[in-house]
Amino acid sequence: VFICITIIITDGIFNFLTVIIASCIDIKHKRQDDDSGLSNYMKKHPSLNYDDRKRIEVFLQNKIPLTISVGGYIASATISAVVIPWLFDQIKFYHVATLYIIMPVIAFANTYANGLTDWSVGYTYGKFTIFVFAAWIVKPGAIVAGLVACGIVIAALHISSQATQDIKTGYMTLTSERAMVIGQIVGVVIGSIVSPCIFLAFQKSDKPGVTIGSAQSHYPCPFAGLFRAIGVIGIGGVNELPKYCLTMCFAAFCITILTDVLSLVSQGKGWKLHKYLPNMTVVALPFFAGPDFPIDMCLGTAVLYLWTKMNSRSANLLSSAVAAGLICGEGLFALPSVLLTMFSIQPPMCMKFFPGGKEVVVVDTFLHNLETPTKT
């Protein structure tokens, strides 16, 4: 577990620093090209067509007043500082207030990086939050407090980056910025009601007496152990690690850094080497998600490779749509699966694979001794 954590965190830190450096370089270029307003921008970019000019005009006409934004944020921070410590007594109101004070800076950096790379590093911030708060509190309940703080950070960063993406969509489609933000607020309100109901449905359909998310559950949550282990390390649990664990973690750290550096340099130099270098986070994830995840990824990669070889143009145009359909289909099937489990509907046939040897003999003997069911 800790080796995988080392790989994921190291890869996340490396890519996070890469995104930050790219963001700083882009901001520097933007400052050098600064102008004094929309009219100067239009003069400086005479190639803008009518559609682009209209988009800029509509976007700037529907700005949200600063007083509403700041007032809403302060109100949300106040409510969270009161409600969250009431729900989780391991975290105090000043912890939540500290999070909300530094959140605008973190959210801006994450959203700006997401706009440049189309990749949010919110979970990397969340892992850092667990470390920081577990080390800050250092008492019974520090792990829970770190996980709560991590949840606040991830939710805030996800909403900020997603809202910015929706605003960009509104800009492209000449939709009011206010309408997009109101839609986000309505979605959050609906989600705060629907999500607990869905969780209760999963909990009710799980095995009796088994905690949902555990390894014995119908719905295991492998990443729960990852985040908890990060909290354990944060409060000084390194001394309790197995022998040679730190040595192996250091080796995983070096391999991850070497792989990421080679990939980054090969991309910058135009070498073909980066096409054969694996993403280290993807390498570590199957150890948590189980064998289904790498088998699915391998099958999808093989199909995409063959599709590209047969018709590269069609693959480039339609592969994203096909991938989105597969992801949505698998996600939507969770609902009928839960309903079948809730009503105790058994499948008409069950298949299981056993290794050869004595175990097969035992199973055959058991099956032959079963009574043949009679029709009624």
PDB file of C-alpha atoms in Angstrom, residues 142-294:
ATOM      1  CA  ALA A 142      -6.419  13.649  13.629  1.00  0.00           C
ATOM      2  CA  ILE A 143      -6.928  11.182  10.776  1.00  0.00           C
ATOM      3  CA  VAL A 144     -10.671  11.882  10.638  1.00  0.00           C
ATOM      4  CA  ALA A 145     -10.037  15.621  10.772  1.00  0.00           C
ATOM      5  CA  GLY A 146      -7.518  15.327   7.928  1.00  0.00           C
ATOM      6  CA  LEU A 147      -9.982  13.338   5.826  1.00  0.00           C
ATOM      7  CA  VAL A 148     -12.746  15.881   6.464  1.00  0.00           C
ATOM      8  CA  ALA A 149     -10.428  18.714   5.453  1.00  0.00           C
ATOM      9  CA  CYS A 150      -9.448  16.724   2.364  1.00  0.00           C
ATOM     10  CA  GLY A 151     -13.123  16.346   1.432  1.00  0.00           C
ATOM     11  CA  ILE A 152     -13.672  20.096   1.767  1.00  0.00           C
ATOM     12  CA  VAL A 153     -10.684  20.902  -0.443  1.00  0.00           C
ATOM     13  CA  ILE A 154     -11.542  18.367  -3.154  1.00  0.00           C
ATOM     14  CA  ALA A 155     -15.189  19.455  -3.287  1.00  0.00           C
ATOM     15  CA  ALA A 156     -14.287  23.138  -3.458  1.00  0.00           C
ATOM     16  CA  LEU A 157     -11.640  22.677  -6.139  1.00  0.00           C
ATOM     17  CA  HIS A 158     -13.871  20.415  -8.215  1.00  0.00           C
ATOM     18  CA  ILE A 159     -16.746  22.890  -8.148  1.00  0.00           C
ATOM     19  CA  SER A 160     -14.497  25.852  -8.973  1.00  0.00           C
ATOM     20  CA  SER A 161     -12.845  24.169 -11.950  1.00  0.00           C
ATOM     21  CA  GLN A 162     -16.129  22.703 -13.191  1.00  0.00           C
ATOM     22  CA  ALA A 163     -17.903  26.052 -12.881  1.00  0.00           C
ATOM     23  CA  THR A 164     -15.127  27.732 -14.857  1.00  0.00           C
ATOM     24  CA  GLN A 165     -15.449  25.109 -17.576  1.00  0.00           C
ATOM     25  CA  ASP A 166     -19.201  25.717 -17.705  1.00  0.00           C
ATOM     26  CA  ILE A 167     -18.638  29.457 -17.939  1.00  0.00           C
ATOM     27  CA  LYS A 168     -16.268  28.841 -20.848  1.00  0.00           C
ATOM     28  CA  THR A 169     -19.004  26.742 -22.453  1.00  0.00           C
ATOM     29  CA  GLY A 170     -21.417  29.619 -21.907  1.00  0.00           C
ATOM     30  CA  TYR A 171     -18.935  31.960 -23.541  1.00  0.00           C
ATOM     31  CA  MET A 172     -18.676  29.712 -26.592  1.00  0.00           C
ATOM     32  CA  THR A 173     -22.468  29.328 -26.894  1.00  0.00           C
ATOM     33  CA  LEU A 174     -23.406  32.968 -26.098  1.00  0.00           C
ATOM     34  CA  THR A 175     -25.060  31.850 -22.857  1.00  0.00           C
ATOM     35  CA  SER A 176     -25.313  34.190 -19.907  1.00  0.00           C
ATOM     36  CA  GLU A 177     -22.591  33.753 -17.318  1.00  0.00           C
ATOM     37  CA  ARG A 178     -25.167  34.248 -14.582  1.00  0.00           C
ATOM     38  CA  ALA A 179     -27.326  31.461 -15.986  1.00  0.00           C
ATOM     39  CA  MET A 180     -24.404  29.042 -15.895  1.00  0.00           C
ATOM     40  CA  VAL A 181     -23.540  29.920 -12.283  1.00  0.00           C
ATOM     41  CA  ILE A 182     -27.182  29.615 -11.211  1.00  0.00           C
ATOM     42  CA  GLY A 183     -27.279  26.212 -12.897  1.00  0.00           C
ATOM     43  CA  GLN A 184     -24.232  25.169 -10.870  1.00  0.00           C
ATOM     44  CA  ILE A 185     -25.902  26.286  -7.640  1.00  0.00           C
ATOM     45  CA  VAL A 186     -29.088  24.401  -8.474  1.00  0.00           C
ATOM     46  CA  GLY A 187     -27.028  21.312  -9.303  1.00  0.00           C
ATOM     47  CA  VAL A 188     -25.199  21.484  -5.962  1.00  0.00           C
ATOM     48  CA  VAL A 189     -28.505  21.786  -4.073  1.00  0.00           C
ATOM     49  CA  ILE A 190     -30.003  18.830  -5.923  1.00  0.00           C
ATOM     50  CA  GLY A 191     -26.830  16.804  -5.422  1.00  0.00           C
ATOM     51  CA  SER A 192     -26.817  17.474  -1.674  1.00  0.00           C
ATOM     52  CA  ILE A 193     -30.264  15.846  -1.511  1.00  0.00           C
ATOM     53  CA  VAL A 194     -29.876  13.047  -4.044  1.00  0.00           C
ATOM     54  CA  SER A 195     -26.375  11.888  -3.049  1.00  0.00           C
ATOM     55  CA  PRO A 196     -27.295  10.844   0.535  1.00  0.00           C
ATOM     56  CA  CYS A 197     -30.323   8.993  -0.837  1.00  0.00           C
ATOM     57  CA  ILE A 198     -28.118   7.097  -3.284  1.00  0.00           C
ATOM     58  CA  PHE A 199     -25.670   6.300  -0.486  1.00  0.00           C
ATOM     59  CA  LEU A 200     -28.507   4.919   1.654  1.00  0.00           C
ATOM     60  CA  ALA A 201     -29.651   2.780  -1.284  1.00  0.00           C
ATOM     61  CA  PHE A 202     -26.164   1.318  -1.647  1.00  0.00           C
ATOM     62  CA  GLN A 203     -25.951   0.810   2.118  1.00  0.00           C
ATOM     63  CA  LYS A 204     -29.306  -0.958   2.288  1.00  0.00           C
ATOM     64  CA  SER A 205     -28.462  -3.307  -0.584  1.00  0.00           C
ATOM     65  CA  ASP A 206     -25.098  -4.301   0.889  1.00  0.00           C
ATOM     66  CA  LYS A 207     -24.371  -7.432   2.886  1.00  0.00           C
ATOM     67  CA  PRO A 208     -25.913  -7.405   6.391  1.00  0.00           C
ATOM     68  CA  GLY A 209     -23.421  -6.508   9.085  1.00  0.00           C
ATOM     69  CA  VAL A 210     -20.730  -5.431   6.600  1.00  0.00           C
ATOM     70  CA  THR A 211     -19.531  -1.844   6.468  1.00  0.00           C
ATOM     71  CA  ILE A 212     -20.057  -0.363   3.022  1.00  0.00           C
ATOM     72  CA  GLY A 213     -16.748   0.346   1.325  1.00  0.00           C
ATOM     73  CA  SER A 214     -14.862  -2.467   3.069  1.00  0.00           C
ATOM     74  CA  ALA A 215     -13.196  -5.294   1.167  1.00  0.00           C
ATOM     75  CA  GLN A 216     -16.053  -7.687   2.081  1.00  0.00           C
ATOM     76  CA  SER A 217     -18.713  -5.280   0.817  1.00  0.00           C
ATOM     77  CA  HIS A 218     -20.541  -5.534  -2.498  1.00  0.00           C
ATOM     78  CA  TYR A 219     -19.262  -2.015  -3.153  1.00  0.00           C
ATOM     79  CA  PRO A 220     -15.626  -1.861  -1.983  1.00  0.00           C
ATOM     80  CA  CYS A 221     -13.842   1.459  -1.849  1.00  0.00           C
ATOM     81  CA  PRO A 222     -10.139   0.696  -2.391  1.00  0.00           C
ATOM     82  CA  PHE A 223      -9.055   4.333  -2.237  1.00  0.00           C
ATOM     83  CA  ALA A 224     -10.333   4.660   1.346  1.00  0.00           C
ATOM     84  CA  GLY A 225      -7.288   2.752   2.583  1.00  0.00           C
ATOM     85  CA  LEU A 226      -5.037   4.984   0.502  1.00  0.00           C
ATOM     86  CA  PHE A 227      -6.295   8.219   2.041  1.00  0.00           C
ATOM     87  CA  ARG A 228      -6.322   6.777   5.557  1.00  0.00           C
ATOM     88  CA  ALA A 229      -2.725   5.570   5.143  1.00  0.00           C
ATOM     89  CA  ILE A 230      -1.707   9.082   4.134  1.00  0.00           C
ATOM     90  CA  GLY A 231      -3.270  10.354   7.361  1.00  0.00           C
ATOM     91  CA  VAL A 232      -1.394   7.728   9.398  1.00  0.00           C
ATOM     92  CA  ILE A 233       1.912   8.857   7.895  1.00  0.00           C
ATOM     93  CA  GLY A 234       0.961  12.478   8.544  1.00  0.00           C
ATOM     94  CA  ILE A 235       0.623  11.979  12.306  1.00  0.00           C
ATOM     95  CA  GLY A 236       3.976  10.225  12.636  1.00  0.00           C
ATOM     96  CA  GLY A 237       3.063   6.654  11.822  1.00  0.00           C
ATOM     97  CA  VAL A 238       6.256   6.090   9.821  1.00  0.00           C
ATOM     98  CA  ASN A 239       7.897   4.250  12.723  1.00  0.00           C
ATOM     99  CA  GLU A 240       5.182   1.586  12.590  1.00  0.00           C
ATOM    100  CA  LEU A 241       5.857   0.681   8.949  1.00  0.00           C
ATOM    101  CA  PRO A 242       7.192  -2.791   8.062  1.00  0.00           C
ATOM    102  CA  LYS A 243      10.899  -3.435   7.719  1.00  0.00           C
ATOM    103  CA  TYR A 244      12.477  -2.105   4.504  1.00  0.00           C
ATOM    104  CA  CYS A 245       9.242  -0.288   3.693  1.00  0.00           C
ATOM    105  CA  LEU A 246      10.970   3.090   3.545  1.00  0.00           C
ATOM    106  CA  THR A 247      13.753   1.656   1.392  1.00  0.00           C
ATOM    107  CA  MET A 248      11.263   0.284  -1.116  1.00  0.00           C
ATOM    108  CA  CYS A 249       9.301   3.523  -1.033  1.00  0.00           C
ATOM    109  CA  PHE A 250      12.485   5.458  -1.778  1.00  0.00           C
ATOM    110  CA  ALA A 251      13.200   3.137  -4.709  1.00  0.00           C
ATOM    111  CA  ALA A 252       9.644   3.700  -5.998  1.00  0.00           C
ATOM    112  CA  PHE A 253      10.161   7.452  -5.579  1.00  0.00           C
ATOM    113  CA  CYS A 254      13.357   7.398  -7.661  1.00  0.00           C
ATOM    114  CA  ILE A 255      11.811   5.237 -10.395  1.00  0.00           C
ATOM    115  CA  THR A 256       8.790   7.537 -10.607  1.00  0.00           C
ATOM    116  CA  ILE A 257      10.920  10.693 -10.837  1.00  0.00           C
ATOM    117  CA  LEU A 258      13.162   9.105 -13.477  1.00  0.00           C
ATOM    118  CA  THR A 259      10.188   7.980 -15.571  1.00  0.00           C
ATOM    119  CA  ASP A 260       8.461  11.383 -15.369  1.00  0.00           C
ATOM    120  CA  VAL A 261      11.649  13.278 -16.241  1.00  0.00           C
ATOM    121  CA  LEU A 262      12.340  11.017 -19.225  1.00  0.00           C
ATOM    122  CA  SER A 263       8.750  11.413 -20.418  1.00  0.00           C
ATOM    123  CA  LEU A 264       8.863  15.212 -20.092  1.00  0.00           C
ATOM    124  CA  VAL A 265      12.247  15.539 -21.815  1.00  0.00           C
ATOM    125  CA  SER A 266      11.294  13.169 -24.637  1.00  0.00           C
ATOM    126  CA  GLN A 267       8.105  15.133 -25.294  1.00  0.00           C
ATOM    127  CA  GLY A 268      10.038  18.406 -25.402  1.00  0.00           C
ATOM    128  CA  LYS A 269      12.711  16.977 -27.704  1.00  0.00           C
ATOM    129  CA  GLY A 270      10.210  15.234 -29.941  1.00  0.00           C
ATOM    130  CA  TRP A 271      11.564  11.764 -29.194  1.00  0.00           C
ATOM    131  CA  LYS A 272       9.352   8.712 -29.651  1.00  0.00           C
ATOM    132  CA  LEU A 273      10.452   7.354 -26.281  1.00  0.00           C
ATOM    133  CA  HIS A 274       7.581   9.027 -24.381  1.00  0.00           C
ATOM    134  CA  LYS A 275       5.066   6.826 -26.254  1.00  0.00           C
ATOM    135  CA  TYR A 276       6.489   3.768 -24.500  1.00  0.00           C
ATOM    136  CA  LEU A 277       6.860   5.223 -21.007  1.00  0.00           C
ATOM    137  CA  PRO A 278       3.991   4.333 -18.643  1.00  0.00           C
ATOM    138  CA  ASN A 279       2.092   6.778 -16.470  1.00  0.00           C
ATOM    139  CA  MET A 280       3.225   5.860 -12.961  1.00  0.00           C
ATOM    140  CA  THR A 281      -0.094   6.718 -11.330  1.00  0.00           C
ATOM    141  CA  VAL A 282      -1.836   4.324 -13.699  1.00  0.00           C
ATOM    142  CA  VAL A 283       0.759   1.698 -12.802  1.00  0.00           C
ATOM    143  CA  ALA A 284      -0.049   2.089  -9.091  1.00  0.00           C
ATOM    144  CA  LEU A 285      -3.856   2.268  -9.352  1.00  0.00           C
ATOM    145  CA  PRO A 286      -4.491  -1.443 -10.140  1.00  0.00           C
ATOM    146  CA  PHE A 287      -3.006  -2.379  -6.763  1.00  0.00           C
ATOM    147  CA  PHE A 288      -5.994  -0.583  -5.187  1.00  0.00           C
ATOM    148  CA  ALA A 289      -8.707  -1.112  -7.792  1.00  0.00           C
ATOM    149  CA  GLY A 290      -8.117  -4.832  -8.343  1.00  0.00           C
ATOM    150  CA  PRO A 291      -7.594  -6.824 -11.548  1.00  0.00           C
ATOM    151  CA  ASP A 292     -10.746  -5.585 -13.314  1.00  0.00           C
ATOM    152  CA  PHE A 293      -9.290  -2.129 -13.866  1.00  0.00           C
ATOM    153  CA  PRO A 294      -6.079  -3.120 -15.753  1.00  0.00           C
TER     154      PRO A 294
END
